[in-house]
Amino acid sequence: MFDDRSPIYQQIAEKIKKDILYGDLTADEQVMSTNQYASFYRINPATAAKAFQQLTDDGYLYKRRGIGMFVSPDAQERLRAGRREKFFSDVVRPMVAEARAVGIDLQEIIHHLKEQA
């Protein structure tokens, strides 16, 4: 599951965010504990704890004292909003710039997008 491109705790955090974004984890749903996560993926519990702390600090998870960690009620929408902005800045803006450079007008882009949808 893990690769050498980024720290394991970041990969864990990204996987959990992806699970929230795609609805595999829903609002107020309990997530595995850090020890369960560490055991399941055979990693150091401190590594899992660092990922969970990052997600808590970012507001995607919250703690219920003595019970565990849960998905924040607005986590999915916040992740979607962030991904939308990233999509437009990383995909659409460069695509439009490239289209202009090669002489493709906006209507042709729209036509091709509609065909793909």
CSV table of C-alpha atoms in Angstrom, one decimal:
chain,number,residue,atom,x,y,z
A,1,MET,CA,0.0,0.0,0.0
A,2,PHE,CA,2.8,2.4,0.8
A,3,ASP,CA,5.5,3.7,-1.5
A,4,ASP,CA,8.7,5.7,-1.2
A,5,ARG,CA,7.4,8.9,-2.7
A,6,SER,CA,6.2,10.5,0.6
A,7,PRO,CA,6.3,9.8,4.3
A,8,ILE,CA,4.0,7.0,5.4
A,9,TYR,CA,2.0,9.2,7.7
A,10,GLN,CA,1.1,11.5,4.8
A,11,GLN,CA,0.1,8.5,2.7
A,12,ILE,CA,-2.2,7.3,5.5
A,13,ALA,CA,-3.7,10.8,5.8
A,14,GLU,CA,-4.3,10.9,2.0
A,15,LYS,CA,-5.9,7.5,2.0
A,16,ILE,CA,-8.3,8.5,4.8
A,17,LYS,CA,-9.1,11.7,3.0
A,18,LYS,CA,-9.8,9.8,-0.2
A,19,ASP,CA,-12.1,7.4,1.7
A,20,ILE,CA,-14.0,10.4,3.1
A,21,LEU,CA,-14.1,12.1,-0.3
A,22,TYR,CA,-15.5,9.0,-2.1
A,23,GLY,CA,-18.0,8.2,0.7
A,24,ASP,CA,-16.3,5.1,2.0
A,25,LEU,CA,-16.1,6.9,5.4
A,26,THR,CA,-19.1,9.1,6.2
A,27,ALA,CA,-19.9,12.0,8.6
A,28,ASP,CA,-19.7,11.0,12.2
A,29,GLU,CA,-18.5,7.5,11.3
A,30,GLN,CA,-15.9,6.0,13.7
A,31,VAL,CA,-12.5,5.3,12.1
A,32,MET,CA,-10.0,2.6,13.1
A,33,SER,CA,-8.0,3.4,16.1
A,34,THR,CA,-4.3,4.2,15.6
A,35,ASN,CA,-3.4,0.8,17.1
A,36,GLN,CA,-5.8,-1.0,14.9
A,37,TYR,CA,-4.6,0.9,11.9
A,38,ALA,CA,-1.0,0.2,12.8
A,39,SER,CA,-1.7,-3.5,13.3
A,40,PHE,CA,-3.7,-3.9,10.1
A,41,TYR,CA,-1.0,-2.2,7.9
A,42,ARG,CA,1.9,-3.4,10.0
A,43,ILE,CA,3.3,0.0,10.7
A,44,ASN,CA,4.5,1.8,13.8
A,45,PRO,CA,1.6,3.1,15.9
A,46,ALA,CA,3.4,6.5,16.2
A,47,THR,CA,3.3,6.8,12.4
A,48,ALA,CA,-0.5,6.1,12.4
A,49,ALA,CA,-0.9,8.5,15.3
A,50,LYS,CA,0.9,11.3,13.4
A,51,ALA,CA,-1.5,10.8,10.4
A,52,PHE,CA,-4.5,10.9,12.7
A,53,GLN,CA,-3.2,14.0,14.4
A,54,GLN,CA,-2.7,15.8,11.1
A,55,LEU,CA,-6.3,14.9,10.1
A,56,THR,CA,-7.6,16.1,13.4
A,57,ASP,CA,-5.6,19.4,13.2
A,58,ASP,CA,-7.0,19.9,9.7
A,59,GLY,CA,-10.5,19.3,10.9
A,60,TYR,CA,-11.3,16.1,9.0
A,61,LEU,CA,-11.5,14.0,12.1
A,62,TYR,CA,-12.5,14.7,15.7
A,63,LYS,CA,-12.0,12.8,18.9
A,64,ARG,CA,-14.6,11.6,21.3
A,65,ARG,CA,-12.8,11.2,24.6
A,66,GLY,CA,-12.6,7.5,25.6
A,67,ILE,CA,-14.5,6.4,22.5
A,68,GLY,CA,-12.3,7.1,19.4
A,69,MET,CA,-11.9,9.1,16.3
A,70,PHE,CA,-14.7,10.1,14.0
A,71,VAL,CA,-15.2,11.8,10.6
A,72,SER,CA,-16.1,15.4,11.0
A,73,PRO,CA,-19.6,16.3,9.7
A,74,ASP,CA,-18.3,18.7,7.1
A,75,ALA,CA,-15.2,16.8,6.1
A,76,GLN,CA,-16.5,15.5,2.7
A,77,GLU,CA,-17.7,18.9,1.6
A,78,ARG,CA,-14.5,20.6,2.7
A,79,LEU,CA,-12.4,18.0,0.8
A,80,ARG,CA,-14.6,18.4,-2.3
A,81,ALA,CA,-14.2,22.2,-2.2
A,82,GLY,CA,-10.4,21.9,-2.0
A,83,ARG,CA,-10.3,19.3,-4.8
A,84,ARG,CA,-12.5,21.4,-7.0
A,85,GLU,CA,-10.1,24.4,-6.6
A,86,LYS,CA,-7.1,22.1,-7.3
A,87,PHE,CA,-8.8,20.7,-10.3
A,88,PHE,CA,-9.4,24.1,-11.8
A,89,SER,CA,-5.9,25.3,-11.0
A,90,ASP,CA,-4.0,22.1,-12.0
A,91,VAL,CA,-6.1,20.9,-14.9
A,92,VAL,CA,-8.5,23.4,-16.4
A,93,ARG,CA,-6.3,26.5,-16.4
A,94,PRO,CA,-3.3,24.8,-18.0
A,95,MET,CA,-5.7,23.1,-20.5
A,96,VAL,CA,-7.2,26.4,-21.5
A,97,ALA,CA,-3.7,28.0,-21.9
A,98,GLU,CA,-2.6,25.1,-24.1
A,99,ALA,CA,-5.8,25.3,-26.1
A,100,ARG,CA,-5.1,29.0,-26.8
A,101,ALA,CA,-1.6,28.3,-27.7
A,102,VAL,CA,-2.6,25.7,-30.3
A,103,GLY,CA,-5.6,27.6,-31.6
A,104,ILE,CA,-8.5,25.7,-30.1
A,105,ASP,CA,-11.4,27.9,-29.2
A,106,LEU,CA,-13.6,27.6,-26.1
A,107,GLN,CA,-16.6,26.2,-28.0
A,108,GLU,CA,-14.5,23.3,-29.4
A,109,ILE,CA,-13.3,22.4,-25.8
A,110,ILE,CA,-16.9,22.5,-24.6
A,111,HIS,CA,-18.0,20.3,-27.5
A,112,HIS,CA,-15.4,17.7,-26.6
A,113,LEU,CA,-16.2,17.8,-22.9
A,114,LYS,CA,-19.8,17.2,-23.6
A,115,GLU,CA,-19.0,14.2,-25.8
A,116,GLN,CA,-16.9,12.7,-22.9
A,117,ALA,CA,-19.7,13.3,-20.4
